[in-house]
Amino acid sequence: MSDFEQAASGALPGIVVTGASGRMGQMLTRLILDSREARLVGALERTGHGWIGRDLGEAMGGQPCGVIVSDDAVSMIARAQAVIDFTAPAATVAFAELTAQARAVHVIGTTGLDAGDLARLAAAARHAPIIRAGNMSLGVNLLVGLTRKVAAALGEEWDIEVVEAHHRMKVDAPSGTALMLGEAAAEGRGAALADLRTPAREGITGARQPGSIGFSAIRGGDVVGEHDVIFAGQGERIVLRHLATDRAIFARGALRAALWGQDKGPGEYDMADVLGIG
Ligand SMILES: NC(=O)C1=CN([C@@H]2O[C@H](COP(=O)(O)OP(=O)(O)OC[C@H]3O[C@@H](n4cnc5c(N)ncnc54)[C@H](O)[C@@H]3O)[C@@H](O)[C@H]2O)C=CC1
Ligand SMILES: O=C(O)C1=N[C@H](C(=O)O)C[C@H](O)C1
C-alpha cells in the first residue's frame, strides 16, 4: 500500500467483526478485507476458541492479514466505528452494551433473540445506532414489502403459511426471516403477529384457525436459506419465494448497513431504512 493509500485508509470506518470464525464471520471478514470503503480493525471470538491469538488470514487458511483474533471485546470495540455481529443472542446483547458505550454503530444479524434480549437492545440503542434484521439481503427485504401488500389485498379466507428451509447447523426456528415475513403478513392484515401466530403443529391439532399464520421449518444439509410465503385460497394459491444460494448476500447487506449508519443518531433501524424501501 502506498503512503497515500495508507493515509486515506485511516479515514475509512473501522469495523470489528464478532464471531469471526463462524459461517457469517468468515464471509464478513473477507468482504471487509477486500473493501475500499471500510477497514477491518478487529476480529472477536468466544473465550477458549482455537483461533484466539492467531492471525485471522492464516486461521482462515490463507495469507496473514495483520488482524489477530481476540476475545477482548472491551478493547476491540473501543476502536471501532461499527461492529458487525452474527453470533448468538447472549453474546449479541453483551456486545450491544459495549458498542453503545463506544458510540459505534451495531449491525446485528443474530436471530433467535427473545423479548428480554430485544428490551436490552432497545436500551443500548438510546446511546448509539443499532441496525438489526433477521435477513440482510436485498431480495428478502423486498419480499417483506410484497408480503405486506398481498396480505392486505386478500381477505381472511386466504390462509397464510410461512415455510422455511435451512442447513443442518441452524439452531433457531422459525428463522429470523420467517418471523419478518410473518410480521409483514400480520401487519398487512392490521394485526400483530403475536395474535395470529400458530405454533408448530403436531398430533390432533384440529382444523386451522381462520386468519392464523402458520410456520414450518425444514433443517438439512447445506441449505443457505429458503423461504416461501403461501397464500392458500379456494381453488388457487399464491407463493412468494426467496432462495438464498450464497451467504455473500447477507454480508454485503451488513457492510452496507455499517456504512449507512455512520452519520445516524442513536435509535433502532432495520434494512428497510438502509435500503430506503421502508
Ligand atoms: N440476518 C441475516 O441476514 C443472517 C443472520 N444469520 C444469523 O447469524 C447468526 C450466526 O450464524 P452463523 O454464522 O451461521 O453461525 P456460526 O455458528 O457459524 O457462527 C457463530 C459464531 O459466533 C461465535 N460466538 C458465539 N458466542 C460468542 C461470543 N461471546 N464472542 C464472540 N464470538 C462468539 C461462535 O464461536 C461462532 O464462531 C445466527 O443467529 C444466524 O441465524 C445468519 C445468516 C444471515
Ligand atoms: O442461520 C442462517 O443460516 C440464516 N439465518 C437467518 C434467519 O434466521 O432467517 C437468515 C438466513 O436465512 C440464514
Short mmCIF file of C-alpha atoms and ligand atoms in Angstrom, two decimals:
data_model
loop_
_atom_site.label_atom_id
_atom_site.label_comp_id
_atom_site.label_asym_id
_atom_site.label_seq_id
_atom_site.Cartn_x
_atom_site.Cartn_y
_atom_site.Cartn_z
CA MET A 1 0.00 0.00 0.00
CA SER A 2 1.37 3.47 -0.90
CA ASP A 3 1.76 6.23 1.76
CA PHE A 4 -1.22 7.98 0.21
CA GLU A 5 -3.39 4.83 0.31
CA GLN A 6 -2.27 4.19 3.90
CA ALA A 7 -3.27 7.71 4.99
CA ALA A 8 -6.55 7.51 3.08
CA SER A 9 -7.39 4.12 4.61
CA GLY A 10 -7.12 5.67 8.10
CA ALA A 11 -10.19 7.74 7.25
CA LEU A 12 -12.27 4.67 6.40
CA PRO A 13 -14.66 3.41 9.08
CA GLY A 14 -13.01 0.78 11.26
CA ILE A 15 -15.12 -2.36 11.65
CA VAL A 16 -14.94 -5.13 14.24
CA VAL A 17 -16.48 -8.48 13.30
CA THR A 18 -17.73 -10.71 16.10
CA GLY A 19 -17.93 -14.50 15.73
CA ALA A 20 -15.06 -14.22 13.25
CA SER A 21 -14.65 -17.98 12.70
CA GLY A 22 -18.36 -18.57 12.02
CA ARG A 23 -20.04 -19.10 8.66
CA MET A 24 -21.04 -15.44 8.50
CA GLY A 25 -17.96 -14.18 10.37
CA GLN A 26 -15.58 -15.53 7.72
CA MET A 27 -17.74 -14.21 4.89
CA LEU A 28 -17.76 -10.76 6.52
CA THR A 29 -14.07 -10.51 7.37
CA ARG A 30 -13.12 -11.49 3.78
CA LEU A 31 -15.52 -8.91 2.37
CA ILE A 32 -14.16 -6.12 4.62
CA LEU A 33 -10.52 -7.05 4.00
CA ASP A 34 -11.22 -6.67 0.26
CA SER A 35 -13.27 -3.48 0.67
CA ARG A 36 -12.18 0.04 -0.34
CA GLU A 37 -14.88 1.54 1.88
CA ALA A 38 -14.03 0.10 5.31
CA ARG A 39 -11.13 -1.31 7.35
CA LEU A 40 -11.17 -4.47 9.46
CA VAL A 41 -9.85 -3.31 12.86
CA GLY A 42 -10.77 -6.33 14.97
CA ALA A 43 -11.98 -9.93 14.89
CA LEU A 44 -13.62 -11.33 18.01
CA GLU A 45 -14.26 -14.92 19.02
CA ARG A 46 -15.50 -16.51 22.24
CA THR A 47 -13.02 -17.18 25.04
CA GLY A 48 -11.35 -20.57 24.60
CA HIS A 49 -11.82 -20.67 20.81
CA GLY A 50 -8.81 -22.15 18.97
CA TRP A 51 -8.38 -19.06 16.76
CA ILE A 52 -7.70 -16.65 19.67
CA GLY A 53 -4.20 -15.15 19.33
CA ARG A 54 -3.83 -16.30 15.69
CA ASP A 55 -3.65 -14.12 12.60
CA LEU A 56 -7.15 -14.19 11.08
CA GLY A 57 -5.96 -14.64 7.47
CA GLU A 58 -3.85 -17.65 8.44
CA ALA A 59 -6.61 -19.11 10.62
CA MET A 60 -8.88 -18.95 7.55
CA GLY A 61 -6.28 -20.92 5.59
CA GLY A 62 -4.79 -18.00 3.61
CA GLN A 63 -2.09 -15.33 3.86
CA PRO A 64 -1.60 -13.30 7.09
CA CYS A 65 -3.77 -10.18 7.15
CA GLY A 66 -2.37 -8.46 10.27
CA VAL A 67 -5.57 -8.83 12.33
CA ILE A 68 -5.14 -11.02 15.40
CA VAL A 69 -8.28 -12.83 16.60
CA SER A 70 -9.12 -11.74 20.14
CA ASP A 71 -11.62 -12.39 22.93
CA ASP A 72 -11.06 -8.92 24.44
CA ALA A 73 -14.35 -7.34 23.38
CA VAL A 74 -13.87 -4.21 25.51
CA SER A 75 -10.62 -3.06 23.89
CA MET A 76 -11.56 -4.22 20.37
CA ILE A 77 -14.94 -2.47 20.32
CA ALA A 78 -13.41 0.71 21.79
CA ARG A 79 -11.50 1.16 18.49
CA ALA A 80 -14.49 0.51 16.20
CA GLN A 81 -16.76 2.84 14.28
CA ALA A 82 -19.00 -0.18 13.62
CA VAL A 83 -19.43 -3.70 14.98
CA ILE A 84 -20.94 -6.35 12.71
CA ASP A 85 -22.37 -9.15 14.78
CA PHE A 86 -23.68 -12.52 13.63
CA THR A 87 -23.24 -14.66 16.75
CA ALA A 88 -25.79 -15.83 19.35
CA PRO A 89 -28.38 -13.94 21.45
CA ALA A 90 -26.46 -13.77 24.77
CA ALA A 91 -23.29 -12.59 23.02
CA THR A 92 -25.17 -10.01 20.94
CA VAL A 93 -26.81 -8.44 23.99
CA ALA A 94 -23.42 -8.13 25.71
CA PHE A 95 -21.83 -6.66 22.56
CA ALA A 96 -24.70 -4.15 22.27
CA GLU A 97 -23.85 -2.67 25.66
CA LEU A 98 -20.14 -2.31 24.77
CA THR A 99 -20.90 -0.94 21.31
CA ALA A 100 -23.26 1.66 22.78
CA GLN A 101 -20.55 2.73 25.25
CA ALA A 102 -18.17 3.20 22.29
CA ARG A 103 -20.92 5.19 20.47
CA ALA A 104 -20.34 2.92 17.46
CA VAL A 105 -22.88 1.50 15.01
CA HIS A 106 -24.02 -2.03 15.91
CA VAL A 107 -25.19 -4.10 12.94
CA ILE A 108 -26.98 -7.19 14.25
CA GLY A 109 -27.75 -10.23 12.11
CA THR A 110 -28.13 -12.63 15.03
CA THR A 111 -31.54 -14.34 15.16
CA GLY A 112 -33.38 -16.16 17.94
CA LEU A 113 -33.50 -13.08 20.22
CA ASP A 114 -36.30 -13.17 22.83
CA ALA A 115 -38.35 -10.30 24.29
CA GLY A 116 -35.84 -9.76 27.12
CA ASP A 117 -32.95 -9.56 24.64
CA LEU A 118 -34.88 -7.07 22.49
CA ALA A 119 -35.55 -4.87 25.53
CA ARG A 120 -31.82 -4.75 26.27
CA LEU A 121 -31.08 -3.83 22.65
CA ALA A 122 -33.66 -1.04 22.84
CA ALA A 123 -31.88 0.30 25.94
CA ALA A 124 -28.49 0.21 24.17
CA ALA A 125 -29.98 1.99 21.14
CA ARG A 126 -30.66 5.03 23.30
CA HIS A 127 -26.90 5.76 23.07
CA ALA A 128 -25.92 4.68 19.53
CA PRO A 129 -27.49 3.34 16.32
CA ILE A 130 -28.47 -0.33 16.16
CA ILE A 131 -29.36 -1.74 12.75
CA ARG A 132 -30.94 -5.17 13.09
CA ALA A 133 -32.62 -7.50 10.61
CA GLY A 134 -33.32 -11.23 10.57
CA ASN A 135 -32.19 -11.09 6.96
CA MET A 136 -29.81 -8.53 5.44
CA SER A 137 -30.39 -9.43 1.77
CA LEU A 138 -31.99 -7.05 -0.71
CA GLY A 139 -34.28 -9.81 -2.03
CA VAL A 140 -35.81 -10.74 1.32
CA ASN A 141 -36.33 -7.13 2.31
CA LEU A 142 -38.21 -6.54 -0.96
CA LEU A 143 -40.22 -9.73 -0.32
CA VAL A 144 -41.24 -8.35 3.07
CA GLY A 145 -42.94 -5.40 1.34
CA LEU A 146 -44.62 -7.67 -1.20
CA THR A 147 -45.90 -9.95 1.56
CA ARG A 148 -47.42 -6.99 3.42
CA LYS A 149 -49.17 -5.83 0.22
CA VAL A 150 -50.54 -9.25 -0.77
CA ALA A 151 -51.78 -9.92 2.79
CA ALA A 152 -53.53 -6.53 2.80
CA ALA A 153 -55.19 -7.27 -0.54
CA LEU A 154 -56.55 -10.68 0.41
CA GLY A 155 -59.21 -11.45 2.99
CA GLU A 156 -59.10 -13.95 5.86
CA GLU A 157 -60.40 -16.69 3.57
CA TRP A 158 -56.82 -16.86 2.26
CA ASP A 159 -54.75 -18.90 4.72
CA ILE A 160 -51.16 -17.71 5.24
CA GLU A 161 -48.31 -20.17 5.87
CA VAL A 162 -44.57 -19.42 6.05
CA VAL A 163 -42.30 -22.36 5.17
CA GLU A 164 -38.53 -22.15 5.57
CA ALA A 165 -35.55 -24.47 4.99
CA HIS A 166 -32.02 -24.10 6.36
CA HIS A 167 -28.78 -26.08 6.81
CA ARG A 168 -28.46 -28.73 9.49
CA MET A 169 -26.42 -26.48 11.85
CA LYS A 170 -29.07 -23.80 12.32
CA VAL A 171 -30.10 -23.62 15.98
CA ASP A 172 -33.24 -21.44 15.97
CA ALA A 173 -36.73 -21.90 14.47
CA PRO A 174 -38.67 -20.32 12.94
CA SER A 175 -35.86 -18.44 11.22
CA GLY A 176 -35.50 -14.70 11.73
CA THR A 177 -36.55 -14.25 8.11
CA ALA A 178 -39.70 -16.35 8.57
CA LEU A 179 -40.64 -14.13 11.51
CA MET A 180 -40.02 -10.95 9.46
CA LEU A 181 -42.30 -12.33 6.73
CA GLY A 182 -44.93 -13.40 9.27
CA GLU A 183 -44.83 -9.94 10.88
CA ALA A 184 -45.29 -8.31 7.46
CA ALA A 185 -48.27 -10.57 6.68
CA ALA A 186 -49.83 -9.76 10.05
CA GLU A 187 -49.23 -6.02 9.51
CA GLY A 188 -50.92 -6.30 6.11
CA ARG A 189 -53.95 -7.63 7.95
CA GLY A 190 -53.77 -4.84 10.51
CA ALA A 191 -52.79 -7.15 13.36
CA ALA A 192 -49.77 -8.13 15.46
CA LEU A 193 -48.08 -11.45 14.66
CA ALA A 194 -48.32 -12.48 18.34
CA ASP A 195 -52.13 -12.53 17.95
CA LEU A 196 -52.16 -14.61 14.73
CA ARG A 197 -49.19 -16.95 15.10
CA THR A 198 -49.85 -20.70 15.19
CA PRO A 199 -47.12 -22.72 16.92
CA ALA A 200 -45.58 -25.74 15.12
CA ARG A 201 -48.28 -28.37 14.50
CA GLU A 202 -48.20 -31.97 15.69
CA GLY A 203 -50.83 -34.56 16.58
CA ILE A 204 -54.59 -33.92 16.53
CA THR A 205 -54.43 -30.19 16.04
CA GLY A 206 -58.00 -29.59 14.93
CA ALA A 207 -58.88 -27.55 11.86
CA ARG A 208 -56.93 -24.45 11.02
CA GLN A 209 -57.89 -21.26 12.92
CA PRO A 210 -59.27 -18.73 10.39
CA GLY A 211 -56.90 -15.78 9.97
CA SER A 212 -53.97 -17.50 11.67
CA ILE A 213 -50.40 -17.51 10.31
CA GLY A 214 -48.60 -20.87 10.42
CA PHE A 215 -44.87 -21.61 10.38
CA SER A 216 -42.99 -24.75 9.28
CA ALA A 217 -39.22 -25.32 9.44
CA ILE A 218 -37.09 -27.83 7.50
CA ARG A 219 -33.45 -28.44 8.56
CA GLY A 220 -30.92 -30.35 6.45
CA GLY A 221 -27.64 -30.43 4.59
CA ASP A 222 -26.11 -27.14 3.49
CA VAL A 223 -29.25 -25.19 2.53
CA VAL A 224 -28.28 -21.50 2.83
CA GLY A 225 -31.86 -20.28 3.36
CA GLU A 226 -35.19 -20.71 1.53
CA HIS A 227 -38.48 -19.01 2.37
CA ASP A 228 -41.98 -19.37 0.95
CA VAL A 229 -44.98 -17.30 1.95
CA ILE A 230 -48.04 -19.28 0.85
CA PHE A 231 -51.44 -17.64 0.46
CA ALA A 232 -53.85 -20.57 0.07
CA GLY A 233 -57.38 -19.85 -1.10
CA GLN A 234 -60.24 -21.91 -2.51
CA GLY A 235 -59.05 -23.34 -5.82
CA GLU A 236 -55.85 -21.27 -6.07
CA ARG A 237 -52.61 -20.43 -4.27
CA ILE A 238 -50.07 -17.62 -4.42
CA VAL A 239 -46.50 -18.47 -3.38
CA LEU A 240 -43.93 -15.71 -2.77
CA ARG A 241 -40.45 -17.27 -2.64
CA HIS A 242 -36.88 -16.25 -1.85
CA LEU A 243 -33.95 -18.62 -2.38
CA ALA A 244 -30.54 -17.69 -0.96
CA THR A 245 -27.72 -19.59 -2.66
CA ASP A 246 -24.73 -17.60 -1.32
CA ARG A 247 -24.18 -16.11 2.16
CA ALA A 248 -22.40 -13.18 0.50
CA ILE A 249 -25.84 -11.53 0.09
CA PHE A 250 -26.12 -11.22 3.88
CA ALA A 251 -22.53 -9.99 4.31
CA ARG A 252 -22.93 -7.32 1.61
CA GLY A 253 -26.12 -6.10 3.27
CA ALA A 254 -24.43 -5.95 6.68
CA LEU A 255 -21.45 -3.96 5.38
CA ARG A 256 -23.82 -1.57 3.58
CA ALA A 257 -25.70 -1.11 6.86
CA ALA A 258 -22.48 -0.38 8.80
CA LEU A 259 -21.53 2.34 6.29
CA TRP A 260 -25.07 3.76 6.13
CA GLY A 261 -25.15 4.02 9.92
CA GLN A 262 -22.04 6.20 10.17
CA ASP A 263 -23.94 9.51 10.20
CA LYS A 264 -27.05 8.27 12.03
CA GLY A 265 -28.05 9.19 15.56
CA PRO A 266 -28.98 6.76 18.35
CA GLY A 267 -32.02 4.59 17.66
CA GLU A 268 -33.19 1.30 16.22
CA TYR A 269 -33.10 0.84 12.43
CA ASP A 270 -33.65 -2.05 10.04
CA MET A 271 -32.64 -2.96 6.49
CA ALA A 272 -35.71 -1.26 5.04
CA ASP A 273 -34.25 2.01 6.43
CA VAL A 274 -30.82 1.21 4.99
CA LEU A 275 -32.23 0.30 1.56
CA GLY A 276 -34.70 3.19 1.55
CA ILE A 277 -37.68 0.88 0.98
CA GLY A 278 -39.42 1.42 4.35
N1 LIG B 1 -29.58 -11.54 9.47
C1 LIG B 1 -29.04 -12.26 8.47
O1 LIG B 1 -29.01 -11.84 7.29
C2 LIG B 1 -28.41 -13.57 8.81
C3 LIG B 1 -28.42 -13.99 10.10
N2 LIG B 1 -27.74 -15.12 10.45
C4 LIG B 1 -27.71 -15.40 11.89
O2 LIG B 1 -26.40 -15.13 12.37
C5 LIG B 1 -26.09 -15.97 13.47
C6 LIG B 1 -24.78 -16.69 13.20
O3 LIG B 1 -24.93 -17.54 12.08
P1 LIG B 1 -23.70 -18.44 11.55
O4 LIG B 1 -22.56 -17.56 11.16
O5 LIG B 1 -24.29 -19.37 10.55
O6 LIG B 1 -23.33 -19.25 12.88
P2 LIG B 1 -21.94 -19.88 13.32
O7 LIG B 1 -22.28 -20.82 14.43
O8 LIG B 1 -21.22 -20.40 12.12
O9 LIG B 1 -21.12 -18.63 13.88
C7 LIG B 1 -21.36 -18.02 15.09
C8 LIG B 1 -20.02 -17.64 15.67
O10 LIG B 1 -20.21 -16.82 16.82
C9 LIG B 1 -19.22 -17.17 17.74
N3 LIG B 1 -19.59 -16.72 19.10
C10 LIG B 1 -20.53 -17.21 19.92
N4 LIG B 1 -20.51 -16.56 21.11
C11 LIG B 1 -19.54 -15.62 21.01
C12 LIG B 1 -19.01 -14.63 21.89
N5 LIG B 1 -19.49 -14.48 23.13
N6 LIG B 1 -18.00 -13.85 21.46
C13 LIG B 1 -17.51 -13.97 20.20
N7 LIG B 1 -17.94 -14.90 19.33
C14 LIG B 1 -18.95 -15.71 19.72
C15 LIG B 1 -19.12 -18.69 17.63
O11 LIG B 1 -17.93 -19.20 18.20
C16 LIG B 1 -19.19 -18.86 16.12
O12 LIG B 1 -17.91 -18.80 15.52
C17 LIG B 1 -27.31 -16.87 13.64
O13 LIG B 1 -28.17 -16.31 14.62
C18 LIG B 1 -27.98 -16.83 12.26
O14 LIG B 1 -29.35 -17.11 12.30
C19 LIG B 1 -27.08 -15.88 9.55
C20 LIG B 1 -27.06 -15.52 8.24
C21 LIG B 1 -27.74 -14.34 7.74
O1 LIG B 2 -28.85 -19.22 10.21
C1 LIG B 2 -28.80 -18.94 8.99
O2 LIG B 2 -28.05 -19.53 8.21
C2 LIG B 2 -29.66 -17.86 8.48
N1 LIG B 2 -30.31 -17.15 9.34
C3 LIG B 2 -31.17 -16.06 9.07
C4 LIG B 2 -32.55 -16.39 9.53
O3 LIG B 2 -32.72 -16.91 10.65
O4 LIG B 2 -33.50 -16.12 8.79
C5 LIG B 2 -31.06 -15.56 7.66
C6 LIG B 2 -30.80 -16.60 6.63
O5 LIG B 2 -31.99 -17.25 6.32
C7 LIG B 2 -29.70 -17.57 7.03
#
